[in-house]
mmCIF file of C-alpha atoms in Angstrom:
data_model
loop_
_atom_site.group_PDB
_atom_site.id
_atom_site.type_symbol
_atom_site.label_atom_id
_atom_site.label_comp_id
_atom_site.label_asym_id
_atom_site.label_seq_id
_atom_site.Cartn_x
_atom_site.Cartn_y
_atom_site.Cartn_z
ATOM 1 C CA MET A 84 -2.103 6.508 -3.965
ATOM 2 C CA ASN A 85 -4.773 3.918 -4.341
ATOM 3 C CA GLN A 86 -4.783 3.584 -8.107
ATOM 4 C CA THR A 87 -4.860 0.491 -10.251
ATOM 5 C CA LYS A 88 -3.364 2.006 -13.390
ATOM 6 C CA LYS A 89 -0.647 -0.132 -14.866
ATOM 7 C CA LEU A 90 2.395 1.007 -16.766
ATOM 8 C CA THR A 91 2.772 0.407 -20.467
ATOM 9 C CA VAL A 92 5.964 -1.033 -21.953
ATOM 10 C CA GLU A 93 6.745 2.391 -23.390
ATOM 11 C CA GLN A 94 6.339 4.056 -19.990
ATOM 12 C CA VAL A 95 8.631 1.532 -18.317
ATOM 13 C CA LEU A 96 11.328 2.003 -20.942
ATOM 14 C CA GLU A 97 11.024 5.782 -20.709
ATOM 15 C CA ALA A 98 11.202 5.694 -16.909
ATOM 16 C CA ARG A 99 14.276 3.455 -17.052
ATOM 17 C CA LEU A 100 15.957 5.845 -19.463
ATOM 18 C CA ARG A 101 15.095 8.806 -17.239
ATOM 19 C CA ASP A 102 16.573 6.972 -14.266
ATOM 20 C CA ALA A 103 19.723 6.058 -16.213
ATOM 21 C CA ALA A 104 20.106 9.716 -17.190
ATOM 22 C CA GLY A 105 20.192 10.680 -13.517
ATOM 23 C CA GLU A 106 16.536 11.366 -12.729
ATOM 24 C CA ARG A 107 16.399 9.081 -9.709
ATOM 25 C CA ASP A 108 13.596 10.663 -7.722
ATOM 26 C CA PHE A 109 11.090 7.817 -7.741
ATOM 27 C CA LYS A 110 8.485 9.985 -6.017
ATOM 28 C CA LYS A 111 8.564 12.483 -8.898
ATOM 29 C CA LEU A 112 8.524 9.693 -11.492
ATOM 30 C CA ALA A 113 5.530 8.129 -9.745
ATOM 31 C CA GLU A 114 3.720 11.459 -9.779
ATOM 32 C CA ALA A 115 4.532 11.947 -13.462
ATOM 33 C CA TYR A 116 2.977 8.580 -14.347
ATOM 34 C CA ARG A 117 0.236 8.888 -11.700
ATOM 35 C CA ILE A 118 1.086 5.591 -10.030
ATOM 36 C CA ALA A 119 2.402 4.426 -6.663
ATOM 37 C CA ARG A 120 6.074 4.998 -5.940
ATOM 38 C CA SER A 121 6.602 1.283 -5.291
ATOM 39 C CA THR A 122 5.222 0.472 -8.745
ATOM 40 C CA ILE A 123 7.656 2.757 -10.579
ATOM 41 C CA THR A 124 10.544 1.738 -8.331
ATOM 42 C CA ASN A 125 10.002 -1.951 -9.054
ATOM 43 C CA ALA A 126 9.658 -1.317 -12.787
ATOM 44 C CA VAL A 127 12.746 0.887 -13.035
ATOM 45 C CA LEU A 128 14.911 -1.464 -10.974
ATOM 46 C CA GLY A 129 13.804 -4.486 -12.979
ATOM 47 C CA LYS A 130 11.887 -6.278 -10.236
ATOM 48 C CA THR A 131 8.891 -6.168 -12.563
ATOM 49 C CA PHE A 132 8.943 -6.063 -16.359
ATOM 50 C CA LYS A 133 11.982 -8.354 -16.217
ATOM 51 C CA ASP A 134 11.692 -9.144 -19.926
ATOM 52 C CA LEU A 135 12.424 -5.528 -20.915
ATOM 53 C CA PRO A 136 15.986 -4.286 -21.435
ATOM 54 C CA MET A 137 17.806 -2.300 -18.799
ATOM 55 C CA PRO A 138 19.782 0.703 -20.052
ATOM 56 C CA PRO A 139 23.290 1.325 -18.748
ATOM 57 C CA ARG A 140 23.133 3.397 -15.570
ATOM 58 C CA GLY A 141 24.616 6.889 -15.541
ATOM 59 C CA ARG A 142 27.473 7.832 -13.261
#
């Protein structure tokens, strides 16, 4: 994917919540937000958007 779209704060928080709820397929999340998988992975794992809260991870 060669796109330059950036995530909004709301999208990052939603993606982190989806991940915490067990939706850990970063490829599907990337497709849902129409961005590169590395972009969503970094945002969800807190490598980017470090100032935003991280929800507790599911079991």
